[in-house]
Amino acid sequence: MNPVQTRSISRLPLLVALGCALLPFLAVHLSYLLAADTGHVPWCLPYVDSCTSISATGRNAPASFVFKGSMLPAAMLIAVFWWLQADWLRATGDSGNRVTWMRALGCVASLGLVLYVIVLGEVGDWWRTQRKIGTVLFFSFTYLAQLLFADALRRQQQPSPGVIATSKRMLGVCVLMLAIGIGSVISETFNEPVHDRIEYAIEWVLALLLQLNFLFAALLWRQLDWTMAFQRRA
């Protein structure tokens, strides 16, 4: 039997994590600029003014070409990210069920993003329902997967300073997202007009925070200098 041959692909994990953090961010903001320039959405600061939804930025051409053409690859990267994330945690000795759940939730979240992007721009109540399902799957399941990952980092044996710091940052972002979500529900229950005025801004902020946690993971993988390799047996 010939020895195992390997080929290093050391930059792949880092590039995947950076793609999850940066590709959706760039796609949404470039789509907004194109949509505003063509008059489909107003010029504003959506994180503060709550003037338009994320969906509206990618609903009409030419912004829709950028939005869909970027978000579908981003969904694929997110699925790969969670698969790599689970493998990395297994390699560090974490054999708990939370790793399996983390990967499953992350992959379902990516499918939710695919569903949302595919039906974006379609008119009708049925299509609107599909968009809502995709949105809920992506936001809620990504949040849960990130929470499980942060918890897995916190529970590692003899974690490095970078692992500890990343766990604290991600947990802090998750707590902030939870607080924003609870505040949104409370405002909708007790003061619906106020909720309607800030609903889109909340959506933009939550999306940004999700991407921030992907960026924290990318920075962690860069610090740890994690490498991968293909193996081939003759």
GROMACS .gro file of C-alpha atoms in nm:
model
  234
    1MET     CA    1   0.000   0.000   0.000
    2ASN     CA    2   0.142   0.336  -0.098
    3PRO     CA    3   0.156   0.611   0.165
    4VAL     CA    4  -0.120   0.869   0.190
    5GLN     CA    5  -0.065   1.167  -0.039
    6THR     CA    6  -0.188   1.505   0.079
    7ARG     CA    7  -0.245   1.841  -0.081
    8SER     CA    8  -0.276   2.142   0.146
    9ILE     CA    9  -0.566   2.386   0.103
   10SER     CA   10  -0.476   2.596   0.403
   11ARG     CA   11  -0.662   2.914   0.301
   12LEU     CA   12  -0.997   2.751   0.226
   13PRO     CA   13  -1.151   2.765   0.578
   14LEU     CA   14  -1.056   3.131   0.619
   15LEU     CA   15  -1.189   3.224   0.274
   16VAL     CA   16  -1.518   3.045   0.340
   17ALA     CA   17  -1.567   3.223   0.674
   18LEU     CA   18  -1.478   3.560   0.523
   19GLY     CA   19  -1.719   3.495   0.237
   20CYS     CA   20  -2.001   3.426   0.485
   21ALA     CA   21  -1.928   3.755   0.661
   22LEU     CA   22  -1.854   3.985   0.368
   23LEU     CA   23  -2.042   3.857   0.064
   24PRO     CA   24  -2.396   3.913   0.203
   25PHE     CA   25  -2.291   4.248   0.349
   26LEU     CA   26  -2.150   4.373   0.018
   27ALA     CA   27  -2.441   4.229  -0.182
   28VAL     CA   28  -2.709   4.396   0.031
   29HIS     CA   29  -2.541   4.735   0.036
   30LEU     CA   30  -2.453   4.737  -0.332
   31SER     CA   31  -2.811   4.631  -0.412
   32TYR     CA   32  -2.940   4.914  -0.197
   33LEU     CA   33  -2.726   5.168  -0.383
   34LEU     CA   34  -2.848   5.038  -0.720
   35ALA     CA   35  -3.211   5.027  -0.605
   36ALA     CA   36  -3.192   5.381  -0.467
   37ASP     CA   37  -3.021   5.508  -0.779
   38THR     CA   38  -3.302   5.367  -0.996
   39GLY     CA   39  -3.574   5.502  -0.766
   40HIS     CA   40  -3.703   5.170  -0.632
   41VAL     CA   41  -3.614   5.258  -0.272
   42PRO     CA   42  -3.553   5.598  -0.108
   43TRP     CA   43  -3.211   5.736  -0.027
   44CYS     CA   44  -3.157   5.708   0.349
   45LEU     CA   45  -2.958   5.536   0.622
   46PRO     CA   46  -3.168   5.220   0.663
   47TYR     CA   47  -3.006   5.121   0.993
   48VAL     CA   48  -3.144   5.442   1.146
   49ASP     CA   49  -3.418   5.575   0.919
   50SER     CA   50  -3.591   5.236   0.872
   51CYS     CA   51  -3.694   5.353   0.527
   52THR     CA   52  -3.678   5.025   0.337
   53SER     CA   53  -3.651   4.653   0.392
   54ILE     CA   54  -3.360   4.438   0.282
   55SER     CA   55  -3.596   4.255   0.047
   56ALA     CA   56  -3.688   4.577  -0.133
   57THR     CA   57  -3.325   4.636  -0.227
   58GLY     CA   58  -3.311   4.315  -0.430
   59ARG     CA   59  -3.661   4.298  -0.570
   60ASN     CA   60  -3.618   4.487  -0.898
   61ALA     CA   61  -3.358   4.490  -1.174
   62PRO     CA   62  -3.074   4.576  -1.196
   63ALA     CA   63  -3.027   4.543  -0.818
   64SER     CA   64  -3.197   4.203  -0.822
   65PHE     CA   65  -2.921   4.062  -1.044
   66VAL     CA   66  -2.658   4.160  -0.788
   67PHE     CA   67  -2.869   4.050  -0.491
   68LYS     CA   68  -2.964   3.705  -0.619
   69GLY     CA   69  -2.634   3.648  -0.795
   70SER     CA   70  -2.449   3.705  -0.467
   71MET     CA   71  -2.686   3.562  -0.210
   72LEU     CA   72  -2.715   3.218  -0.368
   73PRO     CA   73  -2.337   3.162  -0.356
   74ALA     CA   74  -2.342   3.306  -0.004
   75ALA     CA   75  -2.597   3.042   0.099
   76MET     CA   76  -2.368   2.771  -0.037
   77LEU     CA   77  -2.073   2.918   0.154
   78ILE     CA   78  -2.277   2.926   0.475
   79ALA     CA   79  -2.357   2.554   0.443
   80VAL     CA   80  -1.988   2.477   0.382
   81PHE     CA   81  -1.895   2.699   0.676
   82TRP     CA   82  -2.106   2.503   0.922
   83TRP     CA   83  -1.980   2.173   0.784
   84LEU     CA   84  -1.618   2.286   0.831
   85GLN     CA   85  -1.702   2.433   1.169
   86ALA     CA   86  -1.836   2.101   1.293
   87ASP     CA   87  -1.533   1.911   1.158
   88TRP     CA   88  -1.299   2.155   1.330
   89LEU     CA   89  -1.479   2.117   1.664
   90ARG     CA   90  -1.467   1.738   1.628
   91ALA     CA   91  -1.093   1.762   1.560
   92THR     CA   92  -1.047   1.961   1.882
   93GLY     CA   93  -1.215   1.684   2.081
   94ASP     CA   94  -1.575   1.808   2.102
   95SER     CA   95  -1.797   1.506   2.047
   96GLY     CA   96  -2.114   1.650   2.199
   97ASN     CA   97  -2.456   1.653   2.036
   98ARG     CA   98  -2.442   2.032   2.014
   99VAL     CA   99  -2.191   2.001   1.727
  100THR     CA  100  -2.435   1.783   1.532
  101TRP     CA  101  -2.720   2.022   1.605
  102MET     CA  102  -2.505   2.321   1.513
  103ARG     CA  103  -2.424   2.177   1.172
  104ALA     CA  104  -2.784   2.072   1.107
  105LEU     CA  105  -2.926   2.411   1.205
  106GLY     CA  106  -2.665   2.594   0.998
  107CYS     CA  107  -2.734   2.389   0.687
  108VAL     CA  108  -3.111   2.432   0.721
  109ALA     CA  109  -3.054   2.805   0.763
  110SER     CA  110  -2.867   2.812   0.432
  111LEU     CA  111  -3.159   2.633   0.265
  112GLY     CA  112  -3.391   2.896   0.412
  113LEU     CA  113  -3.177   3.165   0.250
  114VAL     CA  114  -3.196   2.984  -0.084
  115LEU     CA  115  -3.576   2.966  -0.059
  116TYR     CA  116  -3.598   3.335   0.028
  117VAL     CA  117  -3.375   3.444  -0.261
  118ILE     CA  118  -3.549   3.225  -0.520
  119VAL     CA  119  -3.897   3.360  -0.447
  120LEU     CA  120  -3.791   3.721  -0.392
  121GLY     CA  121  -3.975   3.948  -0.635
  122GLU     CA  122  -4.266   3.711  -0.693
  123VAL     CA  123  -4.610   3.863  -0.633
  124GLY     CA  124  -4.888   3.702  -0.430
  125ASP     CA  125  -4.972   3.582  -0.081
  126TRP     CA  126  -4.833   3.233  -0.142
  127TRP     CA  127  -4.496   3.369  -0.247
  128ARG     CA  128  -4.497   3.611   0.047
  129THR     CA  129  -4.547   3.315   0.281
  130GLN     CA  130  -4.251   3.135   0.124
  131ARG     CA  131  -4.034   3.443   0.175
  132LYS     CA  132  -4.136   3.460   0.540
  133ILE     CA  133  -4.057   3.092   0.589
  134GLY     CA  134  -3.714   3.139   0.430
  135THR     CA  135  -3.645   3.449   0.637
  136VAL     CA  136  -3.745   3.284   0.965
  137LEU     CA  137  -3.540   2.974   0.889
  138PHE     CA  138  -3.231   3.175   0.799
  139PHE     CA  139  -3.234   3.424   1.085
  140SER     CA  140  -3.351   3.195   1.367
  141PHE     CA  141  -3.148   2.887   1.274
  142THR     CA  142  -2.832   3.087   1.203
  143TYR     CA  143  -2.872   3.253   1.542
  144LEU     CA  144  -2.910   2.917   1.716
  145ALA     CA  145  -2.613   2.769   1.530
  146GLN     CA  146  -2.394   3.065   1.625
  147LEU     CA  147  -2.507   3.034   1.985
  148LEU     CA  148  -2.415   2.665   1.989
  149PHE     CA  149  -2.076   2.740   1.835
  150ALA     CA  150  -2.000   3.009   2.091
  151ASP     CA  151  -2.099   2.766   2.368
  152ALA     CA  152  -1.878   2.495   2.218
  153LEU     CA  153  -1.583   2.735   2.221
  154ARG     CA  154  -1.653   2.822   2.583
  155ARG     CA  155  -1.649   2.454   2.683
  156GLN     CA  156  -1.324   2.361   2.512
  157GLN     CA  157  -1.053   2.210   2.728
  158GLN     CA  158  -0.755   2.442   2.773
  159PRO     CA  159  -0.881   2.699   2.521
  160SER     CA  160  -0.640   2.951   2.377
  161PRO     CA  161  -0.687   3.323   2.453
  162GLY     CA  162  -0.822   3.370   2.100
  163VAL     CA  163  -1.086   3.100   2.153
  164ILE     CA  164  -1.193   3.254   2.484
  165ALA     CA  165  -1.216   3.603   2.334
  166THR     CA  166  -1.413   3.484   2.032
  167SER     CA  167  -1.656   3.294   2.253
  168LYS     CA  168  -1.721   3.605   2.463
  169ARG     CA  169  -1.767   3.826   2.156
  170MET     CA  170  -2.006   3.586   1.985
  171LEU     CA  171  -2.207   3.531   2.302
  172GLY     CA  172  -2.223   3.907   2.351
  173VAL     CA  173  -2.357   3.954   1.998
  174CYS     CA  174  -2.611   3.674   2.054
  175VAL     CA  175  -2.731   3.838   2.376
  176LEU     CA  176  -2.764   4.169   2.194
  177MET     CA  177  -2.965   4.007   1.913
  178LEU     CA  178  -3.191   3.838   2.168
  179ALA     CA  179  -3.248   4.169   2.346
  180ILE     CA  180  -3.333   4.341   2.017
  181GLY     CA  181  -3.572   4.060   1.925
  182ILE     CA  182  -3.749   4.073   2.261
  183GLY     CA  183  -3.771   4.452   2.239
  184SER     CA  184  -3.924   4.421   1.893
  185VAL     CA  185  -4.192   4.180   2.018
  186ILE     CA  186  -4.271   4.405   2.314
  187SER     CA  187  -4.301   4.713   2.093
  188GLU     CA  188  -4.527   4.528   1.850
  189THR     CA  189  -4.750   4.413   2.136
  190PHE     CA  190  -4.784   4.742   2.324
  191ASN     CA  191  -4.711   5.011   2.064
  192GLU     CA  192  -4.760   4.883   1.712
  193PRO     CA  193  -4.714   5.225   1.540
  194VAL     CA  194  -4.368   5.257   1.695
  195HIS     CA  195  -4.283   4.901   1.593
  196ASP     CA  196  -4.390   4.970   1.235
  197ARG     CA  197  -4.157   5.272   1.224
  198ILE     CA  198  -3.852   5.075   1.339
  199GLU     CA  199  -3.923   4.731   1.193
  200TYR     CA  200  -3.697   4.767   0.889
  201ALA     CA  201  -3.412   4.913   1.093
  202ILE     CA  202  -3.429   4.614   1.328
  203GLU     CA  203  -3.405   4.383   1.028
  204TRP     CA  204  -3.093   4.560   0.901
  205VAL     CA  205  -2.926   4.559   1.242
  206LEU     CA  206  -2.996   4.190   1.306
  207ALA     CA  207  -2.857   4.096   0.965
  208LEU     CA  208  -2.543   4.297   1.037
  209LEU     CA  209  -2.496   4.127   1.374
  210LEU     CA  210  -2.527   3.781   1.220
  211GLN     CA  211  -2.255   3.871   0.972
  212LEU     CA  212  -2.042   4.009   1.254
  213ASN     CA  213  -2.038   3.669   1.423
  214PHE     CA  214  -1.924   3.509   1.098
  215LEU     CA  215  -1.643   3.764   1.090
  216PHE     CA  216  -1.543   3.674   1.447
  217ALA     CA  217  -1.521   3.309   1.342
  218ALA     CA  218  -1.306   3.403   1.042
  219LEU     CA  219  -1.068   3.600   1.263
  220LEU     CA  220  -1.044   3.306   1.502
  221TRP     CA  221  -0.957   3.064   1.222
  222ARG     CA  222  -0.691   3.308   1.103
  223GLN     CA  223  -0.538   3.326   1.452
  224LEU     CA  224  -0.533   2.948   1.490
  225ASP     CA  225  -0.381   2.900   1.144
  226TRP     CA  226  -0.616   2.610   1.079
  227THR     CA  227  -0.527   2.411   0.765
  228MET     CA  228  -0.704   2.143   0.564
  229ALA     CA  229  -0.577   1.886   0.321
  230PHE     CA  230  -0.717   1.648   0.063
  231GLN     CA  231  -0.597   1.289   0.103
  232ARG     CA  232  -0.557   1.028  -0.166
  233ARG     CA  233  -0.471   0.662  -0.135
  234ALA     CA  234  -0.327   0.485  -0.438
   0.00000   0.00000   0.00000
